[in-house]
Coordinates of C-alpha atoms and ligand atoms in Angstrom, one line a residue:
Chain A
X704 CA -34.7 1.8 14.4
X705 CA -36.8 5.2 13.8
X706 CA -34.4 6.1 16.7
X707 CA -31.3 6.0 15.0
X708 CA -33.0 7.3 11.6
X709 CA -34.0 10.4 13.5
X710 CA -30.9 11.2 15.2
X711 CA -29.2 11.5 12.4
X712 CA -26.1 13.9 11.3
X713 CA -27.9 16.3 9.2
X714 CA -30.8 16.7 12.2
X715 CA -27.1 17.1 15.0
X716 CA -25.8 19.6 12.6
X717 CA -29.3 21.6 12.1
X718 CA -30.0 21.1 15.9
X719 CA -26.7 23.3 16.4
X720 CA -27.1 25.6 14.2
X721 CA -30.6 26.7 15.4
X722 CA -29.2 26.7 19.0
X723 CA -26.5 28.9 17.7
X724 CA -29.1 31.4 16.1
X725 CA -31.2 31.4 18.9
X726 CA -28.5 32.1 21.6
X727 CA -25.5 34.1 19.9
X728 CA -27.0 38.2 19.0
X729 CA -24.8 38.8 16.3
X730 CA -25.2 36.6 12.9
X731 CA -21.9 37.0 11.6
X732 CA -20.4 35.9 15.0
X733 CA -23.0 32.3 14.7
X734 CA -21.6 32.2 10.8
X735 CA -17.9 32.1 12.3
X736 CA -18.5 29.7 15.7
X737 CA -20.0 27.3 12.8
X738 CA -17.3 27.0 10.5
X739 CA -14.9 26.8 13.5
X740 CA -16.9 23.9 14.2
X741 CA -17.1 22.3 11.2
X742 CA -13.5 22.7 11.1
X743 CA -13.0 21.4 13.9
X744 CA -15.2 18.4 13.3
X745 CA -13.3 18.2 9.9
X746 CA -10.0 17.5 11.4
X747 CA -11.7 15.1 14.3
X748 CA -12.9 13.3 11.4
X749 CA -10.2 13.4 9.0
X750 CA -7.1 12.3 11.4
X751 CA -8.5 9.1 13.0
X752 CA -9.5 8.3 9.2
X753 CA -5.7 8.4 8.2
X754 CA -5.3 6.1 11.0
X755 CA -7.8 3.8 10.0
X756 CA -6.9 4.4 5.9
X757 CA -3.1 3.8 6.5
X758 CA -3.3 0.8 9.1
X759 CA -5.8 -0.8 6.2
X760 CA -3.6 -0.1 3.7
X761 CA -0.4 -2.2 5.1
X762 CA -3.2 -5.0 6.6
X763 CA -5.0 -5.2 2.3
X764 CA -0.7 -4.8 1.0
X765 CA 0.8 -7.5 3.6
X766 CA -2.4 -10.3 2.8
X767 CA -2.0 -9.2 -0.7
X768 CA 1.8 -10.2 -0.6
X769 CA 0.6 -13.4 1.9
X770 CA 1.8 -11.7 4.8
X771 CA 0.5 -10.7 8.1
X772 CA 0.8 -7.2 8.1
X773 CA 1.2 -5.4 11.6
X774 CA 0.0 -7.5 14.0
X775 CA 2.2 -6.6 17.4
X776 CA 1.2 -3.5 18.7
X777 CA -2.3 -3.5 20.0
X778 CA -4.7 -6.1 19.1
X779 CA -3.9 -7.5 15.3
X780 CA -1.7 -4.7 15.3
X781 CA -3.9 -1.9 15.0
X782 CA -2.0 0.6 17.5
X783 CA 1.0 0.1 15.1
X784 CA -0.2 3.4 13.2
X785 CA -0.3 5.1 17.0
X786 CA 3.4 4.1 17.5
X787 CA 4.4 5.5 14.2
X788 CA 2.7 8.5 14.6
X789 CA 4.2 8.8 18.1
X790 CA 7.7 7.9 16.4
X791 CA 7.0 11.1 13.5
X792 CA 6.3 13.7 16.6
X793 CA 9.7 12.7 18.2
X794 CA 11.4 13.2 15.6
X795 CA 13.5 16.6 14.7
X796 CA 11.9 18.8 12.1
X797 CA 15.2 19.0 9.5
X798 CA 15.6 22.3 7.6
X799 CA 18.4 21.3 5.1
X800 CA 20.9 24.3 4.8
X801 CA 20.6 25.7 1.3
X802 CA 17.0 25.4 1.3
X803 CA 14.6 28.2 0.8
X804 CA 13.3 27.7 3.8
X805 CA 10.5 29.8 4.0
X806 CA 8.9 27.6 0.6
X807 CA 10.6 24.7 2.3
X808 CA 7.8 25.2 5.8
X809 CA 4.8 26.2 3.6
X810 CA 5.2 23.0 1.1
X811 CA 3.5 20.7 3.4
X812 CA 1.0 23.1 4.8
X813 CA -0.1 24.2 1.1
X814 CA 0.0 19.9 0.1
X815 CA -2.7 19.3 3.0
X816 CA -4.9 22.3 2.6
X817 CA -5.6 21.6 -0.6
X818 CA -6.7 18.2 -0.3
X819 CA -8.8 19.4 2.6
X820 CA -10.5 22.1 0.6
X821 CA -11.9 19.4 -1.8
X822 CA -13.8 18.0 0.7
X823 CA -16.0 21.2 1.2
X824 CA -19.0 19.7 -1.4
X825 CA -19.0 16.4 -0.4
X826 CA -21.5 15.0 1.0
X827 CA -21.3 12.7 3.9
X828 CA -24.6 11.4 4.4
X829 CA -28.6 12.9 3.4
X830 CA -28.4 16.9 4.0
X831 CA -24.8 16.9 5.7
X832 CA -22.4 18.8 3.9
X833 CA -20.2 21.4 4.4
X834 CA -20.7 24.0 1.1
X835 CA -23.3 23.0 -1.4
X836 CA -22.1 25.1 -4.0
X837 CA -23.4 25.0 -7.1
X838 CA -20.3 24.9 -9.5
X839 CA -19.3 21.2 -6.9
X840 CA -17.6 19.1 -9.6
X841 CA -16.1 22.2 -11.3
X842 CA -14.5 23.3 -7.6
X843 CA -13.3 20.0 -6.9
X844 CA -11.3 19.6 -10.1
X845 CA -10.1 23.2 -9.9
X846 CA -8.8 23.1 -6.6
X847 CA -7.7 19.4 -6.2
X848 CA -5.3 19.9 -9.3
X849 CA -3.6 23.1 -7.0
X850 CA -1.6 20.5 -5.1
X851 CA 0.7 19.9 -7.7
X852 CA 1.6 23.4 -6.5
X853 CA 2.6 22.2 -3.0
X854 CA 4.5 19.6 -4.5
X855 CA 6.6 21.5 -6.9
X856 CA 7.1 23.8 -4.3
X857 CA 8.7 20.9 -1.8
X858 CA 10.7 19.9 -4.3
X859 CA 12.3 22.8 -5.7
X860 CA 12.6 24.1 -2.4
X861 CA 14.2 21.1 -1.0
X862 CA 17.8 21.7 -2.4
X863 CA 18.1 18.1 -4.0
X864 CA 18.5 16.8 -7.4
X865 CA 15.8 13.8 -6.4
X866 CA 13.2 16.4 -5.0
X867 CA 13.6 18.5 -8.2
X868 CA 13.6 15.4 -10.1
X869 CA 10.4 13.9 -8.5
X870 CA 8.4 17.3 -8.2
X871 CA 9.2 18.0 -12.4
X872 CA 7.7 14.7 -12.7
X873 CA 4.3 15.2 -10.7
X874 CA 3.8 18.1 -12.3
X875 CA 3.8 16.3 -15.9
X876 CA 1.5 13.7 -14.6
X877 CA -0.9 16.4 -12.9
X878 CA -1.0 17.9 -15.7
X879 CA -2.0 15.4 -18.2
X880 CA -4.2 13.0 -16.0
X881 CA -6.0 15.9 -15.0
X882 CA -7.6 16.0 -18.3
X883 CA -9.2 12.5 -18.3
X884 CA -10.1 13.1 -14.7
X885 CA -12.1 16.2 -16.0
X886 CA -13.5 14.4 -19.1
X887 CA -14.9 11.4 -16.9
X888 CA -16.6 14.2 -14.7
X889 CA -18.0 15.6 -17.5
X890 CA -19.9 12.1 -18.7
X891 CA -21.5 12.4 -15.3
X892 CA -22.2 16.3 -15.6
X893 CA -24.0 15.6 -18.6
X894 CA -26.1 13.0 -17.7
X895 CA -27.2 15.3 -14.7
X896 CA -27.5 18.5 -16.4
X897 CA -25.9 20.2 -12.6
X898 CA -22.6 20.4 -11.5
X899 CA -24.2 20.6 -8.1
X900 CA -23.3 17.5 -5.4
X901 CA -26.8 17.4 -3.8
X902 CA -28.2 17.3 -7.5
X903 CA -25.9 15.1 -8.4
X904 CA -26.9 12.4 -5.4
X905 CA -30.3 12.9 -5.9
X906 CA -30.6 12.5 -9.6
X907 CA -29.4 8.6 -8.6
X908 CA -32.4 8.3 -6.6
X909 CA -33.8 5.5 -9.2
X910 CA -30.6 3.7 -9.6
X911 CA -27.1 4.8 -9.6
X912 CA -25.3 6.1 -12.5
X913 CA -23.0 3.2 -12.5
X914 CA -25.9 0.9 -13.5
X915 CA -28.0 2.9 -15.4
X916 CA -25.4 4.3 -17.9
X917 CA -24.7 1.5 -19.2
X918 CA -21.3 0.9 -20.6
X919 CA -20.1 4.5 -21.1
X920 CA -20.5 5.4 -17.8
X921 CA -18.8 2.3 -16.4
X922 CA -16.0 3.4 -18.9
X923 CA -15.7 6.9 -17.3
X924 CA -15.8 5.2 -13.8
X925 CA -12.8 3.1 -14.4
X926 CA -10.9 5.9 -15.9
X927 CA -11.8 8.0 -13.2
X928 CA -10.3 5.2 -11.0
X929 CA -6.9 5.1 -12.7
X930 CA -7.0 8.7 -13.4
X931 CA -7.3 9.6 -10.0
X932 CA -4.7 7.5 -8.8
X933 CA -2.3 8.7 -10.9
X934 CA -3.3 12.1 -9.3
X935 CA -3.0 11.3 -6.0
X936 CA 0.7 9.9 -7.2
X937 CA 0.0 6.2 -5.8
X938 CA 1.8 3.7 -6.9
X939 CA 1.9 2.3 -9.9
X940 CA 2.0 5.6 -10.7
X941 CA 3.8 7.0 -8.0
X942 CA 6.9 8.7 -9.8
X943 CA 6.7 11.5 -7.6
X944 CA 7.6 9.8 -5.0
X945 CA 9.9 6.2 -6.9
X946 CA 11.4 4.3 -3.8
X947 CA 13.5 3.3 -6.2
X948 CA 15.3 5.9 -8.1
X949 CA 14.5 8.9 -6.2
X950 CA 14.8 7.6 -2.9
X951 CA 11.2 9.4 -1.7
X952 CA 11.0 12.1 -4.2
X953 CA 9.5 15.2 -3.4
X954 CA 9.6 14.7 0.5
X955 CA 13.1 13.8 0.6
X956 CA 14.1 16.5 3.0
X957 CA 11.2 16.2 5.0
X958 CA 11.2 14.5 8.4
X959 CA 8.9 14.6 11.1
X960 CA 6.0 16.5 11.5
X961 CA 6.5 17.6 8.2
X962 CA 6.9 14.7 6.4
X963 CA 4.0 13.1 8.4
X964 CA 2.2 16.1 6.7
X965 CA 2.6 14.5 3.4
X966 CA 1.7 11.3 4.8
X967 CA -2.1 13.0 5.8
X968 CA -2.7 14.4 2.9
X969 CA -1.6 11.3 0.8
X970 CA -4.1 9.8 2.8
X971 CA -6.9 12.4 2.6
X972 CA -6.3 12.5 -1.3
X973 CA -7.2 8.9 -1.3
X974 CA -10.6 9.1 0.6
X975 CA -11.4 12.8 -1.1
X976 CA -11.2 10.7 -4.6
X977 CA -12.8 7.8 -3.5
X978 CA -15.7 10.1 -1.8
X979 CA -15.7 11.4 -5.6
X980 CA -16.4 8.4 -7.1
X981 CA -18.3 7.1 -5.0
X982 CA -21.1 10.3 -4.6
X983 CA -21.0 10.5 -8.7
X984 CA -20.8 7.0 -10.0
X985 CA -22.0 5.0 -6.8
X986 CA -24.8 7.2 -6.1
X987 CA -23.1 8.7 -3.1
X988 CA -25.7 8.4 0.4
X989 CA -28.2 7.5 -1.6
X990 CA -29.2 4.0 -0.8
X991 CA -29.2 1.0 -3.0
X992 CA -32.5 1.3 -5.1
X993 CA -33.7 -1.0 -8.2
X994 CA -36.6 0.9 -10.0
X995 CA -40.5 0.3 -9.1
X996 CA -39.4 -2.3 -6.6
X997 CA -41.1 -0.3 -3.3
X998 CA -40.4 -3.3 -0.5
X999 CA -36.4 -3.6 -1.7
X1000 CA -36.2 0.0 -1.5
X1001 CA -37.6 0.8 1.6
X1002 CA -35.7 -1.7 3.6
X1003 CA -33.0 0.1 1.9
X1004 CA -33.8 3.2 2.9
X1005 CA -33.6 2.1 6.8
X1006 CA -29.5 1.9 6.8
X1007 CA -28.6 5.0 7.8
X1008 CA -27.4 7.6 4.2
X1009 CA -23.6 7.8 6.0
X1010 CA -23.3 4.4 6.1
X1011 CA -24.1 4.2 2.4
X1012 CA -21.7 7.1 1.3
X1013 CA -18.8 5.2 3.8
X1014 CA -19.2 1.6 2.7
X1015 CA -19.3 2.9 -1.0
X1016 CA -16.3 5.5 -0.4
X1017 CA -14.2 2.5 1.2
X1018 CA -14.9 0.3 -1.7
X1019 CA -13.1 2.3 -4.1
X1020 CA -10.4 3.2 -1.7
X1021 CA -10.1 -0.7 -1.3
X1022 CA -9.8 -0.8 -5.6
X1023 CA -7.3 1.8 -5.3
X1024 CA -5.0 -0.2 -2.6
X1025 CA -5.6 -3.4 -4.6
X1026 CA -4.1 -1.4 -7.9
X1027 CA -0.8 -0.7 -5.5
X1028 CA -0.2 -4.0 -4.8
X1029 CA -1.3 -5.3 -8.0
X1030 CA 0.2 -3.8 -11.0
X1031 CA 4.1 -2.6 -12.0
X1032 CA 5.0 0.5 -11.5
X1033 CA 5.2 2.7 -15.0
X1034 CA 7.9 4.3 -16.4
X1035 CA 7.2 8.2 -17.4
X1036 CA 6.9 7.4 -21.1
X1037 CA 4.8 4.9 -20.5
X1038 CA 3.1 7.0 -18.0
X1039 CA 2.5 9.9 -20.6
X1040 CA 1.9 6.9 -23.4
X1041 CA -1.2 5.8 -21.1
X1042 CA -2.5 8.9 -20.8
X1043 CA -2.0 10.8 -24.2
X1044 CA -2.6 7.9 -26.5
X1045 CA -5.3 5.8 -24.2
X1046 CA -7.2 7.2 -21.1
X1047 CA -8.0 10.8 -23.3
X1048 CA -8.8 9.2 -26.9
X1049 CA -10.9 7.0 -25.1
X1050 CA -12.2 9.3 -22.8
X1051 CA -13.1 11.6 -25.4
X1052 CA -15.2 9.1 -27.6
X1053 CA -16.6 8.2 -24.3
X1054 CA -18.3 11.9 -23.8
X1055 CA -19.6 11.5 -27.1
X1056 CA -21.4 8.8 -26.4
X1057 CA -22.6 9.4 -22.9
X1058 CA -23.9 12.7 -24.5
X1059 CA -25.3 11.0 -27.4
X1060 CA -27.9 8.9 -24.7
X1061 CA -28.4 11.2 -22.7
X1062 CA -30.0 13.3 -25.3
X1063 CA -31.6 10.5 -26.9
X1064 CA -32.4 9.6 -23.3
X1065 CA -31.1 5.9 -23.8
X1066 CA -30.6 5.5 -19.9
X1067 CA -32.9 4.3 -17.7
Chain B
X990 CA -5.6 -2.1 -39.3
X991 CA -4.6 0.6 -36.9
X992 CA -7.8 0.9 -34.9
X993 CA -7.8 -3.3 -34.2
X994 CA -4.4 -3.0 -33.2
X995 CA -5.0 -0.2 -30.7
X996 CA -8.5 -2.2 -29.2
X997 CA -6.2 -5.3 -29.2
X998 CA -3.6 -4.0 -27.3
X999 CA -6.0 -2.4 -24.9
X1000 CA -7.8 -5.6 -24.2
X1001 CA -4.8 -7.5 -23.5
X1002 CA -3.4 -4.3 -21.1
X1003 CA -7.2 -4.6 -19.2
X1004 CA -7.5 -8.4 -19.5
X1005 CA -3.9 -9.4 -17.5
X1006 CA -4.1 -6.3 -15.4
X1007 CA -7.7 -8.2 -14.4
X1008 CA -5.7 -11.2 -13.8
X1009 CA -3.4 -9.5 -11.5
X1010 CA -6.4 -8.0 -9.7
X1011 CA -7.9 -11.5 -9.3
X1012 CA -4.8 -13.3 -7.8
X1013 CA -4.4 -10.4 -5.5
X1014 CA -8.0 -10.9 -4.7
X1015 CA -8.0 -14.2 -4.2
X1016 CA -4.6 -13.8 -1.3
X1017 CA -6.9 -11.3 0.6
X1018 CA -10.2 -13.5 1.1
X1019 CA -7.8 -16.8 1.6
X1020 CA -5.6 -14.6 4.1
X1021 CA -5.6 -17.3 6.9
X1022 CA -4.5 -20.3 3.9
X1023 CA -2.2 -18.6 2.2
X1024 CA 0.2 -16.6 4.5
X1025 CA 3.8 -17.6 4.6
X1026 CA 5.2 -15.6 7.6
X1027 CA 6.9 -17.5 9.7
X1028 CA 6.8 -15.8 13.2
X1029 CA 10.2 -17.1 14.2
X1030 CA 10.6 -16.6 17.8
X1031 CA 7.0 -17.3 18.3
X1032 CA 7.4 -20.5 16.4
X1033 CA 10.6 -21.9 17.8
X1034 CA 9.2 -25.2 19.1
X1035 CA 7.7 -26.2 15.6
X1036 CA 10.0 -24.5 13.5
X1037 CA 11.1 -26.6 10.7
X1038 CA 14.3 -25.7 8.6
X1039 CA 15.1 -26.7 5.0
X1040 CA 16.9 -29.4 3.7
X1041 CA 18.9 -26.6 1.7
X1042 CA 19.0 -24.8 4.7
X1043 CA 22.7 -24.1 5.7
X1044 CA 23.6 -23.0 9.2
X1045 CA 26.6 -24.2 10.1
X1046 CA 29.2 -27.1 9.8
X1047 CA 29.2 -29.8 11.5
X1048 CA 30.0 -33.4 12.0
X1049 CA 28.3 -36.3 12.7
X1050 CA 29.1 -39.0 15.0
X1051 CA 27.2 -42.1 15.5
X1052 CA 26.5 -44.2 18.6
X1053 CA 29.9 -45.1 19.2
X1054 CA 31.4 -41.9 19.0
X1055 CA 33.1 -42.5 16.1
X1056 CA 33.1 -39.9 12.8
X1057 CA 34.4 -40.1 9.4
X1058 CA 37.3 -37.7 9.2
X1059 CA 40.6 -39.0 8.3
X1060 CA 42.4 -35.8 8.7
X1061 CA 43.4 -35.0 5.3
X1062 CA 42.7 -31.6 5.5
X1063 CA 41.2 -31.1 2.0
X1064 CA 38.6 -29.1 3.7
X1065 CA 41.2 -27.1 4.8
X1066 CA 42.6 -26.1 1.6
X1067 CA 39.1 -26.0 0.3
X1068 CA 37.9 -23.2 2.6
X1069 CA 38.5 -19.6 1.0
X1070 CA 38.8 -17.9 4.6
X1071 CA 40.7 -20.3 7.0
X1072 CA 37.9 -20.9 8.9
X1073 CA 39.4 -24.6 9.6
X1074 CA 42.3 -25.6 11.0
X1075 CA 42.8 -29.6 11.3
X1076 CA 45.4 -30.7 14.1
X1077 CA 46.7 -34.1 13.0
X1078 CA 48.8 -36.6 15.3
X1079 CA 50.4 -40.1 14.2
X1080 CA 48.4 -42.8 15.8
X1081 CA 50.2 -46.5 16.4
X1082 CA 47.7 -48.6 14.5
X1083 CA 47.6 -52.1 15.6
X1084 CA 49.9 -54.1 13.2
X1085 CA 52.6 -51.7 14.3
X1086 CA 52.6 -49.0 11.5
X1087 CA 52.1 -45.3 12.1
X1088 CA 49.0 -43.4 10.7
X1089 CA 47.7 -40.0 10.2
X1090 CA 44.6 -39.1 12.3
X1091 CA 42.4 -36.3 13.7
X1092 CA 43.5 -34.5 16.8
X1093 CA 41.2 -31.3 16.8
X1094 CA 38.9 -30.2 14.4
X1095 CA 38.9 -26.3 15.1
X1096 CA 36.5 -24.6 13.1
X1097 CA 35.6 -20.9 13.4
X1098 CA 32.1 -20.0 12.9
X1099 CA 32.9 -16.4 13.0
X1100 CA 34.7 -16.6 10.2
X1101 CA 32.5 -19.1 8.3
X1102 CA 30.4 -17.8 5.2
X1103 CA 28.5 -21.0 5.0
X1104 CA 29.6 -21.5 1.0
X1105 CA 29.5 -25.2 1.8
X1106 CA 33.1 -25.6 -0.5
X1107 CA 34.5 -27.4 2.7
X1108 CA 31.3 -30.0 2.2
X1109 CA 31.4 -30.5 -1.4
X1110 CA 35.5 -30.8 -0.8
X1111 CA 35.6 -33.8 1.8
X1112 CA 36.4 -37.3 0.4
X1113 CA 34.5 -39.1 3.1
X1114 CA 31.7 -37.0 3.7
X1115 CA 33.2 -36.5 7.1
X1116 CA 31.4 -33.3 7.1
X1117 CA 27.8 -31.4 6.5
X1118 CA 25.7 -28.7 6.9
X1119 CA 23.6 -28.3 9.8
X1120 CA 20.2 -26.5 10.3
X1121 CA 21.0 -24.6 13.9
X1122 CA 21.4 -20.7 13.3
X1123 CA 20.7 -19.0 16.5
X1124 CA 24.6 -18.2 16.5
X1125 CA 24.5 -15.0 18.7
X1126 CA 27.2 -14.7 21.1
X1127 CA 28.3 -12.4 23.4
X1128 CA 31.6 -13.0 23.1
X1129 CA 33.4 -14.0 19.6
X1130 CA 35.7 -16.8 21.6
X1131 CA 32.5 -18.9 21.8
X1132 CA 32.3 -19.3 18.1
X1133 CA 35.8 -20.9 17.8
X1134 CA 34.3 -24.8 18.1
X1135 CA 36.0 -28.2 18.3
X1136 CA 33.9 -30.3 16.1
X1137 CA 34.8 -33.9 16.8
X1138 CA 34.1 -34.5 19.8
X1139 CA 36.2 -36.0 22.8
X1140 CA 37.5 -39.2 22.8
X1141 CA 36.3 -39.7 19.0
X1142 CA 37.8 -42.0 16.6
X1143 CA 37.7 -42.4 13.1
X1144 CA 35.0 -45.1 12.0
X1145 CA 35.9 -48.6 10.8
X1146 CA 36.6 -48.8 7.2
X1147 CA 36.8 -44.9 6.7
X1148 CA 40.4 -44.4 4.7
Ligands
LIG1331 S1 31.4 -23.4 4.6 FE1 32.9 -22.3 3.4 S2 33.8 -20.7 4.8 FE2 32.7 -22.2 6.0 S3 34.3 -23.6 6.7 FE3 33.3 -24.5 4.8 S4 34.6 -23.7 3.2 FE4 35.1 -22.5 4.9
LIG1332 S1 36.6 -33.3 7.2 FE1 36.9 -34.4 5.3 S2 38.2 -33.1 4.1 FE2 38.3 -32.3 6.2 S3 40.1 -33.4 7.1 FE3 38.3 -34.6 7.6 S4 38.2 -36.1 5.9 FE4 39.5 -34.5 5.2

């Protein structure tokens, strides 16, 4: 058990970094071998997790809907995602003529970057993250709201009425949900008094915020559920994309590698918001703790911090599937109705409240 | 006024879409009870059809050999694509007079749209649906079927 405790990833990523120190003459050439490696180990990470995400999602949507799922390729179908993959590289990368084509090629690459630049602050497990800056929360709702950018882009670029249609669309929703995103973050923010992700985790080490801020905080968590989902266009509110009136939406035009493109960051958006949630509601890698108790705790402490953050992070991805399957897809008034005259009334008092305990220091 | 209407509203929106959540819930963790899929060619031994189930026509015979059509070709008329085509002869009954009877049945299954009109059209029930649907062929001439079967005759009492 100490074993596995000591091996862990933040003790790998220090052991590499003092080799590279140690070995390599020139500092700034260390500085850029580690960030190719991180990259690297980024992209390692992040593509078998869209495999895993997206054969989980049609496993949770086919027993939601009392069906099997994939089950024929590979064992309870879990090479099906493989096969599809296999399918997407195949396939012919269309550039429709009348297209800006230029716009038309970057779309996709601009969609996946962004999501992949949110996950810079996040922390993975105790000591292991990629950028502790100290603006974290700001950064990830500046940058995760630029991928409206990549979307609009696809779909004006695409040279079809449905793109345009569905792009126009996503932009509206970005724009409004992103404001009840931000005002959720900002309960959180203020009972921490940091917008830093390490502060953040640690300031849960007596409890997480989800159970000690009482009811506003559990308010802010669920509209930081639905928020998010609406920004990551998932169904229900998945107008970007509408099956059913705008054939795919934005990504119309896209096949192949391209559209598979989408598909990534569709899924990386998912785990970058759940990782959100879960690292400032959930308590991130911190490990389940209740108070003074000092056994409970430290057998706590003895499952390793990644485990925490991944069990907590799949939970909410979980939530977010089960809202796909679940609910009815919104029209756009009612889409904008939710937003305007529930999450952010709401979500405003909520602040108020969250601030007024945590100056009066009502938490626990 | 305004404000209880507004929490009212949003505690009925949180309350069903709660109760969605918990029937969804409850088909994940009773996967194994509650899956319908039939995984057809799998299942082909055990498969069970429908009552309602209609796959093609056909008609029954019993021991004897004998079947309930009389020939009078209502089914015929019935059927909004000519999928049936009734051959009739004059058979010598045994007190000497001539009567209209079945020669061939001919019923095209390639034509058929299963709409059951022939079915609900018979006067003596000569005819039903059956529950067989693994139709393909490799050639459409196989789906042109004789449905009474050789050597048949019409059932005692059947007018
Ligand atoms: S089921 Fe309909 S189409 Fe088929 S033979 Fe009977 S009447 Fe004709
Ligand atoms: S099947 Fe019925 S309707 Fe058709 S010819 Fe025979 S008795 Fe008449």
């Amino acid at each position: 058990m100490n074993l596995l405790l000591m091996v862990s990833f933040s003790s790998i990523a220090g052991g590499i970094h003092h080799w590279l120190v140690s070995n390599i003459a020139s500092e700034l050439l260390a500085k850029v071998i580690e960030m190719v490696i991180a990259g690297v180990a980024l992209l390692l990470f992040l593509v078998p997790l869209c495999f895993v995400l997206g054969y989980m999602e049609r496993k949770v949507a086919g027993f939601m809907q009392m069906r099997y799922g994939p089950n024929r390729v590979g064992p309870y179908g879990s090479l099906q995602i493989v096969a599809d993959t296999v399918k997407l590289l195949m396939k012919e990368g269309l550039t429709p003529t009348g297209s800006d084509k230029f716009l038309f090629n970057l779309a996709p690459v601009i969609v996946v970057v962004t999501c992949m630049l949110v996950i810079a602050p996040i922390a993975f497990a105790k000591d292991f993250q990629l950028w502790d800056i100290n603006i974290g929360v700001l950064y990830v709702s500046a940058i995760s709201s630029l991928a409206v950018i990549g979307i609009l882009m696809a779909g004006w670029s695409s040279y079809n009425k449905y793109s345009l249609l569905g792009a126009m669309r996503s932009g509206a929703q970005i724009v409004s949900y992103e404001l009840s995103v931000g005002l959720s973050l900002i309960s959180i923010v203020i009972l921490t008094g940091s917008l830093k992700m390490s502060d953040i985790v640690m300031s849960q080490e007596t409890g997480w915020w989800i159970f000690r801020g009482h009811l506003p905080v559990l308010i802010s968590f669920v509209i930081f559920v639905i928020a998010s989902t609406a920004e990551i266009n998932r169904a229900p509110f998945d107008l970007a994309e509408a099956e059913q009136e705008l054939t795919a939406g934005f990504h119309t035009e896209y096949a192949g590698m391209k559209f598979a493109m989408f598909l990534l960051a569709e899924y990386i958006n998912l785990f970058v918001v759940s990782a959100i949630a879960a690292t400032l509601f959930l308590g991130g890698w911190m490990p389940f703790h209740i108070g003074h108790w000092e056994a409970f705790n430290h057998i706590m402490d003895y499952v390793p911090s990644s485990l925490w953050f991944l069990s907590k992070t799949f939970f909410v991805i979980f939530i977010i599937m089960q809202f796909r399957w679940t609910f009815p897809r919104l029209r756009v008034d009612q889409l904008l109705t939710l937003e305007w005259k529930y999450l952010l009334p709401i979500s405003m008092v909520n602040t108020i409240l969250v601030t007024v305990m945590a100056i009066m220091g009502w938490h626990f | 006024m305004f404000l209880t209407e507004y929490f009212r509203t949003v505690y009925k929106g949180v309350r069903s879409l709660l109760i969605g959540m918990k029937t969804t819930g409850y088909y994940f963790t009773h996967a194994r009870k509650e899956i319908k899929t039939e995984e057809y060619p799998d299942n082909r031994a055990t498969l069970t059809m429908f009552d309602r189930f209609k796959g093609e026509v056909t008609m029954p015979h019993d021991d004897n050999n004998e079947h309930r059509c009389t020939g009078c070709q209502a089914c015929e008329i019935a059927c909004p694509n000519g999928t049936i085509k009734i051959i009739t002869k004059q058979e010598l009954q045994p007190d000497g007079k001539k009567k209209k009877a079945i020669d061939t049945f001919v019923y095209h299954l390639e034509l058929c749209t299963l709409c059951n009109m022939c079915v609900t059209a018979c006067p003596s029930d000569a005819i039903k649906m059956g529950q067989s649907f693994e139709h393909s062929v490799y050639d459409k001439k196989q789906l042109k079927k004789v449905l009474n079967k050789p050597g048949s005759k019409i059932m005692e009492g059947v007018e």
